[in-house]
């Protein structure tokens, strides 16, 4: 079962309509936060829209976007998990070039995903 957290309730997420600062400087906006138990353990998914990602010339590729995802894990996921006293097995950060409903097949959308485990308030890359 996947639960969408609509009332985010923390100052970190108070401005979800705002663009978030990332190392690449690309525009990134939080789409939603999901608590997902379907993998058999708690995964907290932070989903972002980043309209400039993609593989074509002039777009932001995975190599640059992966640094943004690690940054978002550290500045958003770590405080969120602490404030809500969650014990996730994984934190997943995803970027999509357009809004996509969770679980929908969207072959025209560019999407990047990274998984992390949290240790001592640090995001440790796990890969997917």
PDB file of C-alpha atoms in Angstrom:
ATOM      1  CA  UNK A   1       0.000   0.000   0.000  1.00  0.00           C
ATOM      2  CA  UNK A   2       1.285   3.425  -0.895  1.00  0.00           C
ATOM      3  CA  UNK A   3       0.233   6.479   1.089  1.00  0.00           C
ATOM      4  CA  UNK A   4       0.508   9.997  -0.291  1.00  0.00           C
ATOM      5  CA  UNK A   5       1.354  12.561   2.347  1.00  0.00           C
ATOM      6  CA  UNK A   6      -0.630  15.643   1.440  1.00  0.00           C
ATOM      7  CA  UNK A   7      -0.224  17.622   4.645  1.00  0.00           C
ATOM      8  CA  UNK A   8       3.540  17.854   4.738  1.00  0.00           C
ATOM      9  CA  UNK A   9       3.543  19.999   7.838  1.00  0.00           C
ATOM     10  CA  UNK A  10       7.239  20.851   8.078  1.00  0.00           C
ATOM     11  CA  UNK A  11       8.903  24.150   7.373  1.00  0.00           C
ATOM     12  CA  UNK A  12      11.179  22.357   4.900  1.00  0.00           C
ATOM     13  CA  UNK A  13       8.132  21.637   2.753  1.00  0.00           C
ATOM     14  CA  UNK A  14       6.127  24.750   3.489  1.00  0.00           C
ATOM     15  CA  UNK A  15       6.836  26.176   0.049  1.00  0.00           C
ATOM     16  CA  UNK A  16       6.163  23.158  -2.195  1.00  0.00           C
ATOM     17  CA  UNK A  17       5.136  25.498  -5.020  1.00  0.00           C
ATOM     18  CA  UNK A  18       8.604  27.066  -4.920  1.00  0.00           C
ATOM     19  CA  UNK A  19      11.610  25.961  -6.893  1.00  0.00           C
ATOM     20  CA  UNK A  20      14.213  24.170  -4.815  1.00  0.00           C
ATOM     21  CA  UNK A  21      17.923  24.993  -5.013  1.00  0.00           C
ATOM     22  CA  UNK A  22      20.066  22.213  -6.481  1.00  0.00           C
ATOM     23  CA  UNK A  23      23.749  22.133  -7.515  1.00  0.00           C
ATOM     24  CA  UNK A  24      22.964  22.206 -11.261  1.00  0.00           C
ATOM     25  CA  UNK A  25      20.772  25.290 -10.924  1.00  0.00           C
ATOM     26  CA  UNK A  26      17.943  23.609 -12.833  1.00  0.00           C
ATOM     27  CA  UNK A  27      14.342  24.311 -11.781  1.00  0.00           C
ATOM     28  CA  UNK A  28      13.136  21.544  -9.438  1.00  0.00           C
ATOM     29  CA  UNK A  29       9.797  21.393  -7.648  1.00  0.00           C
ATOM     30  CA  UNK A  30       8.524  18.857  -5.122  1.00  0.00           C
ATOM     31  CA  UNK A  31       5.589  16.926  -6.553  1.00  0.00           C
ATOM     32  CA  UNK A  32       4.751  14.616  -3.649  1.00  0.00           C
ATOM     33  CA  UNK A  33       6.027  12.380  -0.866  1.00  0.00           C
ATOM     34  CA  UNK A  34       4.899   8.756  -0.704  1.00  0.00           C
ATOM     35  CA  UNK A  35       5.213   6.179   2.051  1.00  0.00           C
ATOM     36  CA  UNK A  36       5.446   2.847   0.245  1.00  0.00           C
ATOM     37  CA  UNK A  37       5.325  -0.532   1.990  1.00  0.00           C
ATOM     38  CA  UNK A  38       4.969  -2.567  -1.225  1.00  0.00           C
ATOM     39  CA  UNK A  39       8.635  -3.587  -1.313  1.00  0.00           C
ATOM     40  CA  UNK A  40       7.951  -5.391   2.015  1.00  0.00           C
ATOM     41  CA  UNK A  41       9.600  -2.610   4.000  1.00  0.00           C
ATOM     42  CA  UNK A  42       9.078   1.126   4.331  1.00  0.00           C
ATOM     43  CA  UNK A  43      10.404   3.207   1.438  1.00  0.00           C
ATOM     44  CA  UNK A  44       9.886   6.967   1.504  1.00  0.00           C
ATOM     45  CA  UNK A  45       9.646   8.360  -2.018  1.00  0.00           C
ATOM     46  CA  UNK A  46      10.281  12.035  -2.748  1.00  0.00           C
ATOM     47  CA  UNK A  47       9.042  12.835  -6.251  1.00  0.00           C
ATOM     48  CA  UNK A  48      10.156  16.002  -8.044  1.00  0.00           C
ATOM     49  CA  UNK A  49       9.404  17.646 -11.378  1.00  0.00           C
ATOM     50  CA  UNK A  50      12.562  18.827 -13.156  1.00  0.00           C
ATOM     51  CA  UNK A  51      11.485  19.924 -16.664  1.00  0.00           C
ATOM     52  CA  UNK A  52      15.030  20.358 -18.008  1.00  0.00           C
ATOM     53  CA  UNK A  53      16.203  16.752 -17.580  1.00  0.00           C
ATOM     54  CA  UNK A  54      16.734  14.543 -20.610  1.00  0.00           C
ATOM     55  CA  UNK A  55      19.275  12.881 -22.868  1.00  0.00           C
ATOM     56  CA  UNK A  56      19.143  15.283 -25.813  1.00  0.00           C
ATOM     57  CA  UNK A  57      21.585  18.141 -26.392  1.00  0.00           C
ATOM     58  CA  UNK A  58      20.958  21.074 -24.061  1.00  0.00           C
ATOM     59  CA  UNK A  59      19.103  18.964 -21.486  1.00  0.00           C
ATOM     60  CA  UNK A  60      20.394  17.974 -18.041  1.00  0.00           C
ATOM     61  CA  UNK A  61      21.605  14.391 -18.166  1.00  0.00           C
ATOM     62  CA  UNK A  62      21.671  11.761 -15.498  1.00  0.00           C
ATOM     63  CA  UNK A  63      25.300  12.443 -14.554  1.00  0.00           C
ATOM     64  CA  UNK A  64      24.448  16.007 -13.462  1.00  0.00           C
ATOM     65  CA  UNK A  65      20.960  15.193 -12.150  1.00  0.00           C
ATOM     66  CA  UNK A  66      22.337  12.462  -9.863  1.00  0.00           C
ATOM     67  CA  UNK A  67      24.205  15.139  -7.892  1.00  0.00           C
ATOM     68  CA  UNK A  68      20.945  17.072  -7.582  1.00  0.00           C
ATOM     69  CA  UNK A  69      19.157  13.961  -6.294  1.00  0.00           C
ATOM     70  CA  UNK A  70      21.819  13.355  -3.645  1.00  0.00           C
ATOM     71  CA  UNK A  71      21.549  17.008  -2.594  1.00  0.00           C
ATOM     72  CA  UNK A  72      17.733  16.760  -2.360  1.00  0.00           C
ATOM     73  CA  UNK A  73      18.061  13.626  -0.250  1.00  0.00           C
ATOM     74  CA  UNK A  74      20.368  15.391   2.170  1.00  0.00           C
ATOM     75  CA  UNK A  75      18.518  18.721   2.469  1.00  0.00           C
ATOM     76  CA  UNK A  76      14.912  17.452   2.291  1.00  0.00           C
ATOM     77  CA  UNK A  77      14.649  13.743   3.003  1.00  0.00           C
ATOM     78  CA  UNK A  78      16.913  13.619   6.058  1.00  0.00           C
ATOM     79  CA  UNK A  79      15.055  16.373   7.993  1.00  0.00           C
ATOM     80  CA  UNK A  80      11.645  15.070   6.867  1.00  0.00           C
ATOM     81  CA  UNK A  81      12.355  11.519   8.063  1.00  0.00           C
ATOM     82  CA  UNK A  82      13.705  12.834  11.372  1.00  0.00           C
ATOM     83  CA  UNK A  83      10.772  15.164  11.989  1.00  0.00           C
ATOM     84  CA  UNK A  84       8.202  12.453  11.235  1.00  0.00           C
ATOM     85  CA  UNK A  85      10.177   9.832  13.212  1.00  0.00           C
ATOM     86  CA  UNK A  86      10.201   7.412  10.286  1.00  0.00           C
ATOM     87  CA  UNK A  87      12.520   4.420   9.999  1.00  0.00           C
ATOM     88  CA  UNK A  88      12.636   3.778   6.236  1.00  0.00           C
ATOM     89  CA  UNK A  89      14.721   1.019   4.701  1.00  0.00           C
ATOM     90  CA  UNK A  90      15.202   3.229   1.657  1.00  0.00           C
ATOM     91  CA  UNK A  91      14.643   6.789   0.543  1.00  0.00           C
ATOM     92  CA  UNK A  92      13.996   7.160  -3.177  1.00  0.00           C
ATOM     93  CA  UNK A  93      14.503  10.478  -4.927  1.00  0.00           C
ATOM     94  CA  UNK A  94      12.996  10.741  -8.391  1.00  0.00           C
ATOM     95  CA  UNK A  95      13.070  13.455 -11.012  1.00  0.00           C
ATOM     96  CA  UNK A  96      10.642  13.600 -13.909  1.00  0.00           C
ATOM     97  CA  UNK A  97      10.529  16.087 -16.749  1.00  0.00           C
ATOM     98  CA  UNK A  98       6.745  16.339 -16.285  1.00  0.00           C
ATOM     99  CA  UNK A  99       4.161  15.329 -13.674  1.00  0.00           C
ATOM    100  CA  UNK A 100       3.531  11.563 -13.776  1.00  0.00           C
ATOM    101  CA  UNK A 101       1.122   9.699 -11.511  1.00  0.00           C
ATOM    102  CA  UNK A 102       2.929   7.180  -9.312  1.00  0.00           C
ATOM    103  CA  UNK A 103       2.888   3.772 -10.962  1.00  0.00           C
ATOM    104  CA  UNK A 104       1.710   5.046 -14.355  1.00  0.00           C
ATOM    105  CA  UNK A 105       3.514   3.969 -17.493  1.00  0.00           C
ATOM    106  CA  UNK A 106       4.772   7.170 -19.143  1.00  0.00           C
ATOM    107  CA  UNK A 107       7.131   6.164 -21.980  1.00  0.00           C
ATOM    108  CA  UNK A 108       7.439   9.754 -23.251  1.00  0.00           C
ATOM    109  CA  UNK A 109       8.553  11.103 -19.870  1.00  0.00           C
ATOM    110  CA  UNK A 110      12.188  11.265 -18.816  1.00  0.00           C
ATOM    111  CA  UNK A 111      12.544   9.970 -15.272  1.00  0.00           C
ATOM    112  CA  UNK A 112      15.625   9.480 -13.093  1.00  0.00           C
ATOM    113  CA  UNK A 113      15.611   7.533  -9.827  1.00  0.00           C
ATOM    114  CA  UNK A 114      18.106   7.031  -7.015  1.00  0.00           C
ATOM    115  CA  UNK A 115      17.795   5.050  -3.787  1.00  0.00           C
ATOM    116  CA  UNK A 116      19.550   5.817  -0.521  1.00  0.00           C
ATOM    117  CA  UNK A 117      19.727   4.381   2.954  1.00  0.00           C
ATOM    118  CA  UNK A 118      20.008   6.820   5.820  1.00  0.00           C
ATOM    119  CA  UNK A 119      22.859   6.427   8.291  1.00  0.00           C
ATOM    120  CA  UNK A 120      23.628   9.005  10.968  1.00  0.00           C
ATOM    121  CA  UNK A 121      21.696  11.724   9.111  1.00  0.00           C
ATOM    122  CA  UNK A 122      23.521  11.007   5.835  1.00  0.00           C
ATOM    123  CA  UNK A 123      22.228   9.727   2.513  1.00  0.00           C
ATOM    124  CA  UNK A 124      24.215   6.659   1.405  1.00  0.00           C
ATOM    125  CA  UNK A 125      23.695   5.787  -2.270  1.00  0.00           C
ATOM    126  CA  UNK A 126      22.182   2.333  -2.816  1.00  0.00           C
ATOM    127  CA  UNK A 127      21.359   2.391  -6.517  1.00  0.00           C
ATOM    128  CA  UNK A 128      18.278   0.795  -7.993  1.00  0.00           C
TER     129      UNK A 128
END
